[in-house]
Every structure is written in structure tokens, then in C-alpha cells.
């Protein structure tokens, strides 16, 4: 990694040499770990816009080219030719599985889809109108109270079992959160079905009727899982790593990731995007919202547009758009008002100089919300579906971190601008 090149930094009469690392892709990285010890200075980088927080071999984004690679494989190839569980294997173990390895992996995941029966009671403690993300944060965190035999992070075997359990159980948890809010009976997993079909069935089947999974919808669902499976060191992944760096158990770390993902600037954007389309309401109101998005004095942003890393296009959005067309055609809803608004908004944003100059393209959440809405999911389920898809990425990154001999507890520094030492004054003297 290190190629003996160094960057020289001079300030206040000091001269420091910072080793330069050459990654296999992406910009060179300056090693500043000795900066404080040798230079008595910190670096300042709010939002980590220029800071590599770890070494990783899992996912790479070439934002300028609009490229996303999982272990080197382009996302569009994986979304079109592979399927989610194979992608999970790839992310977790680094290589595509052989046929036997895939069968064995799928069977291991499938055998863990059930929740401990006592967990079913846990759901009932929530209000019926609780947001499914709130339920997921709580229930995923609670896994650590049920599976004590997979919380010792120092034991690779336990880490492995925890990973499989999480991938297997997260669709069951998300579907139960949905069923609970709908006031319907939980539908137990069906281990004869593939991952996506099983999830659809757990969400949409009712005990009184037979439910037949539509293969086109299952394919679209599987693609949504694949497209969201991992995304480098984004906010929720960094949260999982930071939580895990203290040695916290994996279930607690994933619960932390879910909490972070919930925000509207991250995984909550798909829900916020559809709510925005509904608020716009009719095509003739689009200019008003576009004007608000451009107005510096208005905090409003067009949800589903822009990305911190993609400054060309979001390759996930390209695949998701194709899927959206297929699903809407299948369901015969190519002509509804929300879709018309979405298409017009997309057209305007791709032509308007404000969006073009700032490179604000529709991102994956713009299209995923449209598909999930067409499939019959309420907007509140959009982010839980993102969370379940991303669980494998969080786990792969967490495992990579725990296995890294250079692991240190994450402990950022600060640029302190508060009061310096002052003495306490008694309340009656203030
Ligand atoms: N609508 C209007 N203006 C925008 C938008 C938007 N959606 N996004 C960025 N801008 C403007 C922003 O006002 C700023 O303008 P200026 O340079 O004049 O101050 C400029 O573009 C750069 O914005 P930024 O906030 O510095 O960019 P960022 O890299 O920090 O933010 C983002 C990236 C995704 C948080 C932001 O684009 C955003 O809030 N988008 C809407 C929410 C969204 O769709 N999020 C989902 C991201 S994809 C899913 C995921 O990976 O989590």
C-alpha cells in the first residue's frame, strides 16, 4: 500500500513527512496518524469530506464516473445477472461463491429466518402507529438479549453466526413491523421461497388467503436489495464501525446503523421523496417547488436529488429506473399523477442550469420510492426496506473492521471554540 512517497507539511517552523498510500482505486491517501504526536496539531474535516476513516476492500465508488463496485464487480452487472444472496456472499467473503458454496450459504441463511418466539411479544409493546424504523431499531438491538451465543466479538465463529442470523432475520423483523402497524397477523417465513419472495409474502399475505408471489415483483424486490447492499463509508456504515470499534456486540452496532439511516438526508430520503411528490400534488405546481429548491433562504431541497459522492450520475438510479418501468407496466399504473410529477421533475432537474451545474442528478431513492409505492408498501416502509438491504453491507464492514489488526476505538478530535477554564459561580451570585 505504502509506496515510500511522502508529502511534506511545514508550519510554525516544523517540517513533517506524511506517508502517501496508493489505493487500488481512488485518490492517494495521506497518512496523518502521527500528526498530533509529531506536530501537536489536529486536522479539521467536518462531514469527513476528505478523510479516509479506514482501509477497506469491500466497496468502491468512482463518483465522477458514476461507478459503484462491490468487490470489484460493477453494480449494474450484479443487479442484472446475480441475485441478492449471492451478492451477500460476495460482500461477506470477498469472492463469488461456487455452486456448492452458494447452496450451502443459502441454506444457512434460510435456516435462521424465524425469530425467537418471545420476540413476537416484543412487537406488541409498541404503539400500533409506531414508525417501523423505530420498531426496527428496538427489535434489532434486542436481538442481543436473545442470542447470547453470538455476541462475543472476539470469537470469529460467533461473529459468523451473528452475521448469518442478522441477514436471515432482518426481513422477518421488517415484515413484522409492517404487519404490526397494519393491525394484521404476523406471517411466518416460508423457507421454500427465495429471499425476496419470502419477504413479499411475509408483508402481503394474510392467513385467510393463498398468496402467490409475482416473479417480476420478486425480481424487482431482489434488485432493490442488491442496489442498496453496500455503499462504502457512508453515514450509517461509519456509525456501525464507530459503535463496533468499542467492542459493542454486532446486534447493537446494526441497531445504531439503522438509527443513523433513518435521517432524511440518508436512507429516509426515499420516504421524504414520495411525501414530497404527494405534497407537490399536480404537475403545474412543480415550478413553485423547483424555485424553492433553488432559493438559498429556503431550507427546502428536492428529495431524491444529489449525492455526496456521485457527481455524474448514480449508477443505482439507472438500474432502478429500468425496474420502475417494468413494475409500473406490469401493474398497469404508468399513468398516475405521482408518476407524472416524478417524470416532469426529473426532466426539469436534468435540464435546469441550477441542477446541472451543481451535478444534482436523481439518486437511487428517487426511483425506489416510486417502485415500492407501486408494489403497495406505505412510505413508512421504504426506509426499513433500505435498512434490511444494507444490513449485509454493515455486517461485512463490521467484520472487516473487527478482523483488522490495526483496529482502534474510534475517537475523533475537535476544534474547540468554547469557553476556556472559568470558575463556578454559586447560583445566588450569578
Ligand atoms: N435540492 C436542491 N439543492 C441541493 C440539493 C437538493 N436535493 N442537494 C444539494 N443541493 C445544493 C446545496 O444547496 C448546495 O448548494 P450551494 O453550493 O449553492 O450551497 C450544493 O447543492 C451542494 O450541496 P451539499 O449539501 O454541500 O452536498 P452534500 O454532498 O453535502 O449533500 C446530499 C448530499 C445527498 C445530502 C444532498 O444532495 C441532499 O440533501 N439531497 C436530498 C436528500 C437525498 O436525496 N438523499 C439521498 C442520497 S442517496 C441515498 C443514500 O446513499 O443515503
Short mmCIF file of C-alpha atoms and ligand atoms in Angstrom, two decimals:
data_model
loop_
_atom_site.label_atom_id
_atom_site.label_comp_id
_atom_site.label_asym_id
_atom_site.label_seq_id
_atom_site.Cartn_x
_atom_site.Cartn_y
_atom_site.Cartn_z
CA UNK A 1 0.00 0.00 0.00
CA UNK A 2 2.71 2.49 1.01
CA UNK A 3 4.91 3.41 -1.91
CA UNK A 4 7.58 5.31 0.06
CA UNK A 5 6.38 8.65 -1.29
CA UNK A 6 5.85 11.30 1.36
CA UNK A 7 4.02 14.61 1.48
CA UNK A 8 5.83 17.39 3.27
CA UNK A 9 3.91 19.64 5.60
CA UNK A 10 5.56 22.70 7.03
CA UNK A 11 4.10 25.14 9.52
CA UNK A 12 5.37 27.12 12.53
CA UNK A 13 8.95 26.15 11.71
CA UNK A 14 8.11 22.42 11.83
CA UNK A 15 8.55 20.10 8.87
CA UNK A 16 6.60 16.84 8.90
CA UNK A 17 6.66 13.96 6.45
CA UNK A 18 3.33 12.24 5.82
CA UNK A 19 3.48 8.83 4.11
CA UNK A 20 1.40 8.62 0.93
CA UNK A 21 -0.60 5.44 0.28
CA UNK A 22 -1.67 4.32 -3.17
CA UNK A 23 -5.08 2.65 -3.07
CA UNK A 24 -6.06 0.12 -5.76
CA UNK A 25 -8.56 2.74 -6.95
CA UNK A 26 -9.37 6.31 -5.96
CA UNK A 27 -7.19 9.22 -4.90
CA UNK A 28 -3.94 8.82 -2.96
CA UNK A 29 -4.26 8.94 0.81
CA UNK A 30 -2.02 10.90 3.19
CA UNK A 31 -1.32 9.15 6.49
CA UNK A 32 -1.78 11.74 9.23
CA UNK A 33 -1.80 9.35 12.20
CA UNK A 34 1.46 10.80 13.58
CA UNK A 35 0.41 14.41 13.03
CA UNK A 36 -0.61 15.08 16.62
CA UNK A 37 2.29 13.19 18.19
CA UNK A 38 4.89 14.86 15.98
CA UNK A 39 3.28 18.20 15.07
CA UNK A 40 0.93 18.89 18.00
CA UNK A 41 -1.93 19.69 15.60
CA UNK A 42 -5.23 18.09 14.65
CA UNK A 43 -6.90 18.10 11.25
CA UNK A 44 -10.34 19.62 10.77
CA UNK A 45 -12.78 17.98 8.37
CA UNK A 46 -16.47 18.28 9.30
CA UNK A 47 -18.56 15.72 7.44
CA UNK A 48 -15.37 13.75 6.65
CA UNK A 49 -15.32 15.13 3.12
CA UNK A 50 -11.58 14.47 2.74
CA UNK A 51 -10.90 11.85 5.39
CA UNK A 52 -10.47 8.10 4.88
CA UNK A 53 -11.61 6.60 8.17
CA UNK A 54 -10.39 3.06 7.46
CA UNK A 55 -8.78 0.70 4.98
CA UNK A 56 -11.38 -1.42 3.17
CA UNK A 57 -11.57 -3.95 0.33
CA UNK A 58 -15.35 -4.22 0.06
CA UNK A 59 -16.95 -1.46 -1.98
CA UNK A 60 -15.64 1.30 -4.22
CA UNK A 61 -17.43 4.30 -5.66
CA UNK A 62 -15.92 6.31 -8.51
CA UNK A 63 -18.25 9.27 -8.04
CA UNK A 64 -17.02 11.20 -11.07
CA UNK A 65 -17.59 8.22 -13.39
CA UNK A 66 -20.84 7.19 -11.72
CA UNK A 67 -19.40 3.75 -10.94
CA UNK A 68 -20.14 1.50 -7.96
CA UNK A 69 -18.20 -1.73 -7.46
CA UNK A 70 -18.84 -4.49 -4.91
CA UNK A 71 -15.53 -6.38 -4.51
CA UNK A 72 -14.66 -5.07 -7.98
CA UNK A 73 -17.86 -6.13 -9.74
CA UNK A 74 -19.97 -3.30 -11.28
CA UNK A 75 -23.35 -2.84 -9.64
CA UNK A 76 -25.30 -3.00 -12.91
CA UNK A 77 -23.84 -6.45 -13.71
CA UNK A 78 -24.69 -7.72 -10.24
CA UNK A 79 -28.19 -6.21 -10.30
CA UNK A 80 -28.94 -7.69 -13.72
CA UNK A 81 -27.14 -11.05 -13.59
CA UNK A 82 -26.72 -12.03 -9.95
CA UNK A 83 -29.17 -12.06 -7.04
CA UNK A 84 -29.16 -10.70 -3.52
CA UNK A 85 -27.97 -13.72 -1.54
CA UNK A 86 -25.11 -14.31 -3.97
CA UNK A 87 -24.21 -10.62 -3.57
CA UNK A 88 -24.36 -11.07 0.23
CA UNK A 89 -21.85 -13.92 -0.07
CA UNK A 90 -19.62 -11.75 -2.26
CA UNK A 91 -19.70 -8.84 0.18
CA UNK A 92 -19.09 -11.03 3.21
CA UNK A 93 -16.39 -13.34 1.88
CA UNK A 94 -14.79 -11.37 -0.94
CA UNK A 95 -15.39 -13.73 -3.89
CA UNK A 96 -18.37 -15.01 -5.83
CA UNK A 97 -19.37 -18.44 -4.46
CA UNK A 98 -19.08 -21.73 -6.31
CA UNK A 99 -22.40 -23.53 -6.86
CA UNK A 100 -21.87 -25.66 -3.75
CA UNK A 101 -20.83 -22.69 -1.63
CA UNK A 102 -23.92 -20.78 -2.73
CA UNK A 103 -26.27 -23.67 -1.92
CA UNK A 104 -24.66 -24.08 1.49
CA UNK A 105 -24.82 -20.32 2.22
CA UNK A 106 -28.45 -20.02 1.12
CA UNK A 107 -29.40 -22.95 3.28
CA UNK A 108 -27.61 -21.47 6.30
CA UNK A 109 -29.41 -18.13 5.88
CA UNK A 110 -32.76 -19.83 5.26
CA UNK A 111 -32.46 -21.87 8.43
CA UNK A 112 -32.27 -18.74 10.57
CA UNK A 113 -35.30 -16.80 9.26
CA UNK A 114 -37.50 -17.41 12.33
CA UNK A 115 -37.39 -15.12 15.34
CA UNK A 116 -37.23 -16.45 18.88
CA UNK A 117 -40.92 -16.76 19.74
CA UNK A 118 -40.57 -14.47 22.74
CA UNK A 119 -39.54 -11.71 20.35
CA UNK A 120 -43.04 -11.70 18.87
CA UNK A 121 -44.27 -10.29 22.19
CA UNK A 122 -41.74 -7.51 21.98
CA UNK A 123 -43.52 -6.06 18.92
CA UNK A 124 -46.73 -5.87 20.89
CA UNK A 125 -45.12 -3.44 23.35
CA UNK A 126 -45.02 -0.77 20.65
CA UNK A 127 -47.91 1.54 19.79
CA UNK A 128 -49.64 0.46 16.60
CA UNK A 129 -48.78 3.79 14.98
CA UNK A 130 -45.06 3.49 15.76
CA UNK A 131 -42.84 4.11 12.75
CA UNK A 132 -41.45 0.74 11.53
CA UNK A 133 -37.92 2.21 11.73
CA UNK A 134 -38.48 2.87 15.45
CA UNK A 135 -39.59 -0.74 15.86
CA UNK A 136 -36.61 -1.99 13.87
CA UNK A 137 -34.11 -0.01 15.97
CA UNK A 138 -35.59 -1.52 19.11
CA UNK A 139 -36.05 -5.09 17.91
CA UNK A 140 -32.67 -5.40 16.20
CA UNK A 141 -30.96 -4.03 19.31
CA UNK A 142 -32.95 -6.55 21.35
CA UNK A 143 -31.52 -9.47 19.33
CA UNK A 144 -28.53 -9.24 21.66
CA UNK A 145 -30.86 -10.14 24.53
CA UNK A 146 -32.00 -13.30 22.72
CA UNK A 147 -28.89 -14.68 21.04
CA UNK A 148 -26.24 -14.63 23.75
CA UNK A 149 -24.22 -17.26 21.94
CA UNK A 150 -23.29 -14.82 19.17
CA UNK A 151 -22.33 -11.62 20.99
CA UNK A 152 -18.66 -12.35 21.77
CA UNK A 153 -16.97 -10.23 19.13
CA UNK A 154 -13.56 -11.75 19.86
CA UNK A 155 -14.74 -15.18 18.65
CA UNK A 156 -14.75 -15.46 14.82
CA UNK A 157 -17.27 -18.32 15.00
CA UNK A 158 -19.72 -16.18 16.96
CA UNK A 159 -19.18 -13.27 14.58
CA UNK A 160 -20.06 -15.57 11.71
CA UNK A 161 -23.25 -16.87 13.35
CA UNK A 162 -24.32 -13.33 14.28
CA UNK A 163 -23.84 -12.27 10.64
CA UNK A 164 -25.95 -15.09 9.26
CA UNK A 165 -28.63 -14.53 11.88
CA UNK A 166 -28.86 -10.86 11.09
CA UNK A 167 -29.18 -11.35 7.32
CA UNK A 168 -31.76 -14.09 7.86
CA UNK A 169 -33.88 -12.35 10.48
CA UNK A 170 -33.91 -8.76 9.27
CA UNK A 171 -36.63 -9.37 6.59
CA UNK A 172 -38.76 -11.10 9.24
CA UNK A 173 -38.32 -8.14 11.59
CA UNK A 174 -39.11 -5.57 8.88
CA UNK A 175 -42.18 -7.52 7.71
CA UNK A 176 -43.45 -7.95 11.28
CA UNK A 177 -43.02 -4.21 11.91
CA UNK A 178 -45.17 -3.62 8.82
CA UNK A 179 -47.81 -6.20 9.79
CA UNK A 180 -47.97 -4.86 13.30
CA UNK A 181 -48.64 -1.30 12.11
CA UNK A 182 -51.30 -2.62 9.70
CA UNK A 183 -53.02 -4.48 12.55
CA UNK A 184 -52.57 -7.80 10.74
CA UNK A 185 -51.33 -11.20 11.91
CA UNK A 186 -47.62 -11.92 11.52
CA UNK A 187 -46.94 -14.22 8.56
CA UNK A 188 -44.13 -16.63 9.42
CA UNK A 189 -41.25 -17.02 6.95
CA UNK A 190 -41.62 -19.69 4.27
CA UNK A 191 -38.25 -21.38 3.80
CA UNK A 192 -39.29 -22.78 0.41
CA UNK A 193 -39.20 -19.32 -1.07
CA UNK A 194 -36.23 -17.25 -2.18
CA UNK A 195 -35.21 -14.26 -0.04
CA UNK A 196 -37.21 -11.59 -1.91
CA UNK A 197 -40.33 -13.74 -2.45
CA UNK A 198 -40.35 -14.69 1.21
CA UNK A 199 -40.20 -11.02 2.20
CA UNK A 200 -43.08 -10.09 -0.14
CA UNK A 201 -45.15 -12.95 1.23
CA UNK A 202 -44.44 -12.02 4.86
CA UNK A 203 -45.58 -8.45 4.04
CA UNK A 204 -48.60 -9.05 1.83
CA UNK A 205 -50.02 -12.50 2.61
CA UNK A 206 -52.87 -12.89 5.10
CA UNK A 207 -53.67 -16.16 6.88
CA UNK A 208 -57.07 -16.46 5.20
CA UNK A 209 -55.94 -16.44 1.59
CA UNK A 210 -53.37 -18.06 -0.62
CA UNK A 211 -50.65 -15.65 -1.71
CA UNK A 212 -48.86 -16.22 -4.99
CA UNK A 213 -45.64 -14.24 -5.42
CA UNK A 214 -45.39 -12.43 -8.74
CA UNK A 215 -41.90 -13.25 -10.14
CA UNK A 216 -41.49 -9.79 -11.72
CA UNK A 217 -42.18 -8.12 -8.39
CA UNK A 218 -39.85 -10.57 -6.63
CA UNK A 219 -37.12 -9.76 -9.16
CA UNK A 220 -37.65 -6.02 -8.64
CA UNK A 221 -37.55 -6.50 -4.87
CA UNK A 222 -34.35 -8.53 -5.13
CA UNK A 223 -32.79 -5.76 -7.24
CA UNK A 224 -33.73 -3.14 -4.66
CA UNK A 225 -31.94 -5.28 -2.05
CA UNK A 226 -28.87 -5.68 -4.28
CA UNK A 227 -28.65 -2.00 -5.20
CA UNK A 228 -28.73 -0.96 -1.53
CA UNK A 229 -26.49 -3.73 -0.17
CA UNK A 230 -23.40 -1.62 0.48
CA UNK A 231 -22.08 1.85 -0.21
CA UNK A 232 -18.60 2.41 1.20
CA UNK A 233 -18.15 4.53 4.33
CA UNK A 234 -21.48 6.36 4.29
CA UNK A 235 -23.01 7.81 7.48
CA UNK A 236 -24.76 4.65 8.71
CA UNK A 237 -21.83 2.35 7.86
CA UNK A 238 -19.44 4.70 9.63
CA UNK A 239 -21.84 4.67 12.58
CA UNK A 240 -21.77 0.85 12.66
CA UNK A 241 -17.96 0.91 12.52
CA UNK A 242 -17.69 3.55 15.23
CA UNK A 243 -20.10 1.66 17.51
CA UNK A 244 -18.26 -1.60 16.78
CA UNK A 245 -14.83 -0.08 17.43
CA UNK A 246 -15.60 -0.11 21.15
CA UNK A 247 -16.27 -3.86 21.05
CA UNK A 248 -20.06 -3.45 21.23
CA UNK A 249 -21.96 -6.56 20.16
CA UNK A 250 -22.96 -6.80 16.48
CA UNK A 251 -26.72 -6.51 17.06
CA UNK A 252 -26.24 -3.25 18.97
CA UNK A 253 -23.97 -1.96 16.17
CA UNK A 254 -26.54 -2.71 13.46
CA UNK A 255 -29.25 -1.04 15.57
CA UNK A 256 -27.01 2.06 15.63
CA UNK A 257 -26.70 1.86 11.83
CA UNK A 258 -30.48 1.66 11.48
CA UNK A 259 -30.88 4.75 13.67
CA UNK A 260 -28.45 6.71 11.52
CA UNK A 261 -30.01 5.53 8.25
CA UNK A 262 -33.39 6.86 9.33
CA UNK A 263 -32.45 10.52 8.68
CA UNK A 264 -33.94 12.22 5.60
CA UNK A 265 -30.51 13.12 4.21
CA UNK A 266 -29.64 9.39 4.14
CA UNK A 267 -31.99 6.38 3.98
CA UNK A 268 -35.01 8.43 4.92
CA UNK A 269 -34.80 10.21 1.56
CA UNK A 270 -36.97 7.67 -0.30
CA UNK A 271 -39.84 8.25 2.13
CA UNK A 272 -39.25 12.01 2.09
CA UNK A 273 -39.15 11.92 -1.72
CA UNK A 274 -42.55 10.29 -2.09
CA UNK A 275 -44.04 12.58 0.55
CA UNK A 276 -42.64 15.49 -1.45
CA UNK A 277 -44.19 14.21 -4.71
CA UNK A 278 -47.53 13.94 -2.90
CA UNK A 279 -47.14 17.43 -1.47
CA UNK A 280 -46.45 18.81 -4.95
CA UNK A 281 -49.71 17.12 -5.91
CA UNK A 282 -50.08 18.29 -9.51
CA UNK A 283 -47.64 18.88 -12.36
CA UNK A 284 -48.45 22.60 -12.56
CA UNK A 285 -47.07 23.12 -9.01
CA UNK A 286 -43.60 21.78 -9.90
CA UNK A 287 -42.11 25.20 -10.83
CA UNK A 288 -43.04 26.51 -7.39
CA UNK A 289 -41.10 23.66 -5.69
CA UNK A 290 -38.16 23.92 -8.07
CA UNK A 291 -37.96 27.65 -7.27
CA UNK A 292 -37.99 26.83 -3.54
CA UNK A 293 -35.19 24.28 -4.01
CA UNK A 294 -33.05 26.98 -5.64
CA UNK A 295 -33.84 29.65 -3.06
CA UNK A 296 -30.92 29.97 -0.63
CA UNK A 297 -33.18 31.41 2.07
CA UNK A 298 -35.48 28.34 1.93
CA UNK A 299 -34.16 25.13 3.54
CA UNK A 300 -36.31 23.02 1.17
CA UNK A 301 -34.37 20.55 -1.02
CA UNK A 302 -35.61 18.34 -3.80
CA UNK A 303 -35.60 14.94 -2.12
CA UNK A 304 -34.15 12.17 -4.25
CA UNK A 305 -31.70 14.52 -5.97
CA UNK A 306 -27.98 14.95 -5.36
CA UNK A 307 -25.37 12.81 -3.70
CA UNK A 308 -22.23 13.43 -1.68
CA UNK A 309 -20.10 11.14 -3.86
CA UNK A 310 -21.85 10.74 -7.24
CA UNK A 311 -21.21 13.86 -9.23
CA UNK A 312 -22.09 12.43 -12.63
CA UNK A 313 -24.99 10.05 -12.16
CA UNK A 314 -25.99 7.44 -9.60
CA UNK A 315 -25.49 4.04 -11.30
CA UNK A 316 -28.04 2.52 -8.93
CA UNK A 317 -30.61 5.01 -10.18
CA UNK A 318 -30.10 3.83 -13.79
CA UNK A 319 -30.93 0.22 -12.88
CA UNK A 320 -33.73 1.29 -10.56
CA UNK A 321 -35.34 3.39 -13.30
CA UNK A 322 -35.47 0.31 -15.58
CA UNK A 323 -37.03 -1.69 -12.77
CA UNK A 324 -39.54 1.09 -12.12
CA UNK A 325 -40.64 1.00 -15.78
CA UNK A 326 -41.06 -2.82 -15.65
CA UNK A 327 -43.02 -2.81 -12.40
CA UNK A 328 -45.29 0.06 -13.40
CA UNK A 329 -46.03 -1.58 -16.75
CA UNK A 330 -46.80 -4.90 -15.05
CA UNK A 331 -49.11 -3.24 -12.57
CA UNK A 332 -50.68 -1.07 -15.30
CA UNK A 333 -50.07 2.19 -13.41
CA UNK A 334 -47.89 4.07 -15.87
CA UNK A 335 -50.23 6.99 -15.88
CA UNK A 336 -50.85 8.08 -12.31
CA UNK A 337 -50.34 11.65 -11.09
CA UNK A 338 -47.38 10.89 -8.80
CA UNK A 339 -45.57 9.30 -11.70
CA UNK A 340 -46.32 12.22 -13.98
CA UNK A 341 -44.91 14.60 -11.36
CA UNK A 342 -41.83 12.40 -10.91
CA UNK A 343 -41.15 12.28 -14.66
CA UNK A 344 -41.63 16.01 -15.10
CA UNK A 345 -39.44 16.78 -12.09
CA UNK A 346 -36.74 14.50 -13.43
CA UNK A 347 -36.93 16.25 -16.85
CA UNK A 348 -36.75 19.74 -15.36
CA UNK A 349 -33.93 18.89 -12.97
CA UNK A 350 -31.86 17.32 -15.75
CA UNK A 351 -32.21 20.49 -17.88
CA UNK A 352 -32.29 23.29 -15.31
CA UNK A 353 -28.85 25.01 -15.07
CA UNK A 354 -29.03 25.08 -11.22
CA UNK A 355 -29.22 21.28 -11.02
CA UNK A 356 -26.93 20.66 -13.99
CA UNK A 357 -24.17 22.95 -12.68
CA UNK A 358 -24.34 21.53 -9.16
CA UNK A 359 -24.49 18.00 -10.61
CA UNK A 360 -27.71 17.17 -8.81
CA UNK A 361 -28.98 14.05 -10.56
CA UNK A 362 -31.86 11.83 -9.46
CA UNK A 363 -30.43 9.33 -6.97
CA UNK A 364 -31.47 5.77 -6.18
CA UNK A 365 -34.10 6.93 -3.72
CA UNK A 366 -35.96 8.90 -6.33
CA UNK A 367 -36.90 5.71 -8.21
CA UNK A 368 -37.01 3.21 -5.35
CA UNK A 369 -39.82 5.17 -3.67
CA UNK A 370 -41.86 5.02 -6.88
CA UNK A 371 -41.45 1.23 -7.21
CA UNK A 372 -42.16 0.50 -3.57
CA UNK A 373 -45.26 2.69 -3.66
CA UNK A 374 -46.49 0.84 -6.76
CA UNK A 375 -45.88 -2.50 -5.03
CA UNK A 376 -48.21 -1.44 -2.23
CA UNK A 377 -45.74 -0.52 0.51
CA UNK A 378 -46.65 2.52 2.62
CA UNK A 379 -43.97 5.24 2.60
CA UNK A 380 -43.08 4.38 6.20
CA UNK A 381 -41.74 1.01 4.96
CA UNK A 382 -39.33 2.49 2.42
CA UNK A 383 -36.50 3.14 4.86
CA UNK A 384 -36.94 -0.21 6.68
CA UNK A 385 -36.50 -1.90 3.29
CA UNK A 386 -33.34 0.13 2.73
CA UNK A 387 -32.17 -0.90 6.22
CA UNK A 388 -32.73 -4.59 5.60
CA UNK A 389 -30.89 -4.41 2.28
CA UNK A 390 -27.96 -2.54 3.84
CA UNK A 391 -27.64 -4.93 6.79
CA UNK A 392 -25.27 -7.18 4.86
CA UNK A 393 -23.06 -4.21 3.99
CA UNK A 394 -22.96 -3.07 7.60
CA UNK A 395 -22.04 -6.60 8.70
CA UNK A 396 -19.38 -7.06 6.05
CA UNK A 397 -17.81 -3.73 7.07
CA UNK A 398 -18.11 -4.54 10.78
CA UNK A 399 -16.46 -7.95 10.27
CA UNK A 400 -13.69 -6.39 8.22
CA UNK A 401 -13.06 -3.87 10.99
CA UNK A 402 -13.07 -6.41 13.83
CA UNK A 403 -10.65 -8.61 11.87
CA UNK A 404 -8.28 -5.70 11.22
CA UNK A 405 -5.17 -5.92 13.46
CA UNK A 406 -4.92 -2.11 13.32
CA UNK A 407 -8.37 -1.70 14.95
CA UNK A 408 -8.52 1.15 17.47
CA UNK A 409 -11.55 2.59 19.19
CA UNK A 410 -12.85 5.49 17.05
CA UNK A 411 -12.17 8.71 18.87
CA UNK A 412 -12.26 11.89 16.73
CA UNK A 413 -10.74 15.13 17.94
CA UNK A 414 -12.33 18.56 17.82
CA UNK A 415 -11.70 22.19 17.08
CA UNK A 416 -12.76 23.56 20.44
CA UNK A 417 -14.14 27.12 20.38
CA UNK A 418 -16.00 27.15 23.70
CA UNK A 419 -15.12 28.89 26.96
CA UNK A 420 -11.73 28.18 28.46
CA UNK A 421 -11.21 27.49 32.15
CA UNK A 422 -13.51 29.52 34.40
CA UNK A 423 -14.59 29.09 38.00
CA UNK A 424 -18.03 28.01 39.12
CA UNK A 425 -20.23 30.80 40.48
CA UNK A 426 -22.88 29.99 43.02
CA UNK A 427 -26.46 30.44 41.74
CA UNK A 428 -27.27 33.38 44.03
CA UNK A 429 -24.21 35.29 42.80
CA UNK A 430 -24.98 34.99 39.05
N1 LIG B 1 -32.03 20.17 -3.84
C1 LIG B 1 -31.59 21.43 -4.00
N2 LIG B 1 -30.31 21.82 -3.84
C2 LIG B 1 -29.44 20.89 -3.46
C3 LIG B 1 -29.81 19.54 -3.26
C4 LIG B 1 -31.16 19.19 -3.47
N3 LIG B 1 -31.58 17.93 -3.30
N4 LIG B 1 -28.73 18.81 -2.89
C5 LIG B 1 -27.70 19.67 -2.85
N5 LIG B 1 -28.12 20.93 -3.20
C6 LIG B 1 -27.28 22.12 -3.34
C7 LIG B 1 -26.90 22.69 -1.98
O1 LIG B 1 -27.82 23.69 -1.57
C8 LIG B 1 -25.53 23.26 -2.26
O2 LIG B 1 -25.69 24.48 -2.91
P1 LIG B 1 -24.59 25.65 -2.70
O3 LIG B 1 -23.29 25.11 -3.21
O4 LIG B 1 -25.11 26.79 -3.54
O5 LIG B 1 -24.56 25.95 -1.24
C9 LIG B 1 -24.93 22.28 -3.29
O6 LIG B 1 -26.05 21.69 -3.95
C10 LIG B 1 -24.07 21.18 -2.65
O7 LIG B 1 -24.84 20.60 -1.60
P2 LIG B 1 -24.22 19.93 -0.28
O8 LIG B 1 -25.25 19.93 0.77
O9 LIG B 1 -22.90 20.59 0.02
O10 LIG B 1 -23.92 18.47 -0.81
P3 LIG B 1 -23.66 17.24 0.12
O11 LIG B 1 -22.70 16.39 -0.63
O12 LIG B 1 -23.26 17.66 1.49
O13 LIG B 1 -25.10 16.57 0.23
C11 LIG B 1 -26.99 15.18 -0.06
C12 LIG B 1 -25.51 15.43 -0.43
C13 LIG B 1 -27.42 13.83 -0.60
C14 LIG B 1 -27.16 15.18 1.49
C15 LIG B 1 -27.85 16.33 -0.67
O14 LIG B 1 -27.69 16.34 -2.08
C16 LIG B 1 -29.32 16.22 -0.30
O15 LIG B 1 -29.72 16.70 0.76
N6 LIG B 1 -30.17 15.56 -1.20
C17 LIG B 1 -31.55 15.32 -0.89
C18 LIG B 1 -31.66 14.12 0.04
C19 LIG B 1 -31.42 12.80 -0.69
O16 LIG B 1 -31.98 12.57 -1.76
N7 LIG B 1 -30.62 11.93 -0.07
C20 LIG B 1 -30.39 10.57 -0.58
C21 LIG B 1 -28.98 10.31 -1.00
S1 LIG B 1 -28.87 8.75 -1.86
C22 LIG B 1 -29.18 7.57 -0.64
C23 LIG B 1 -28.03 7.36 0.28
O17 LIG B 1 -26.94 6.98 -0.18
O18 LIG B 1 -28.24 7.54 1.50
#
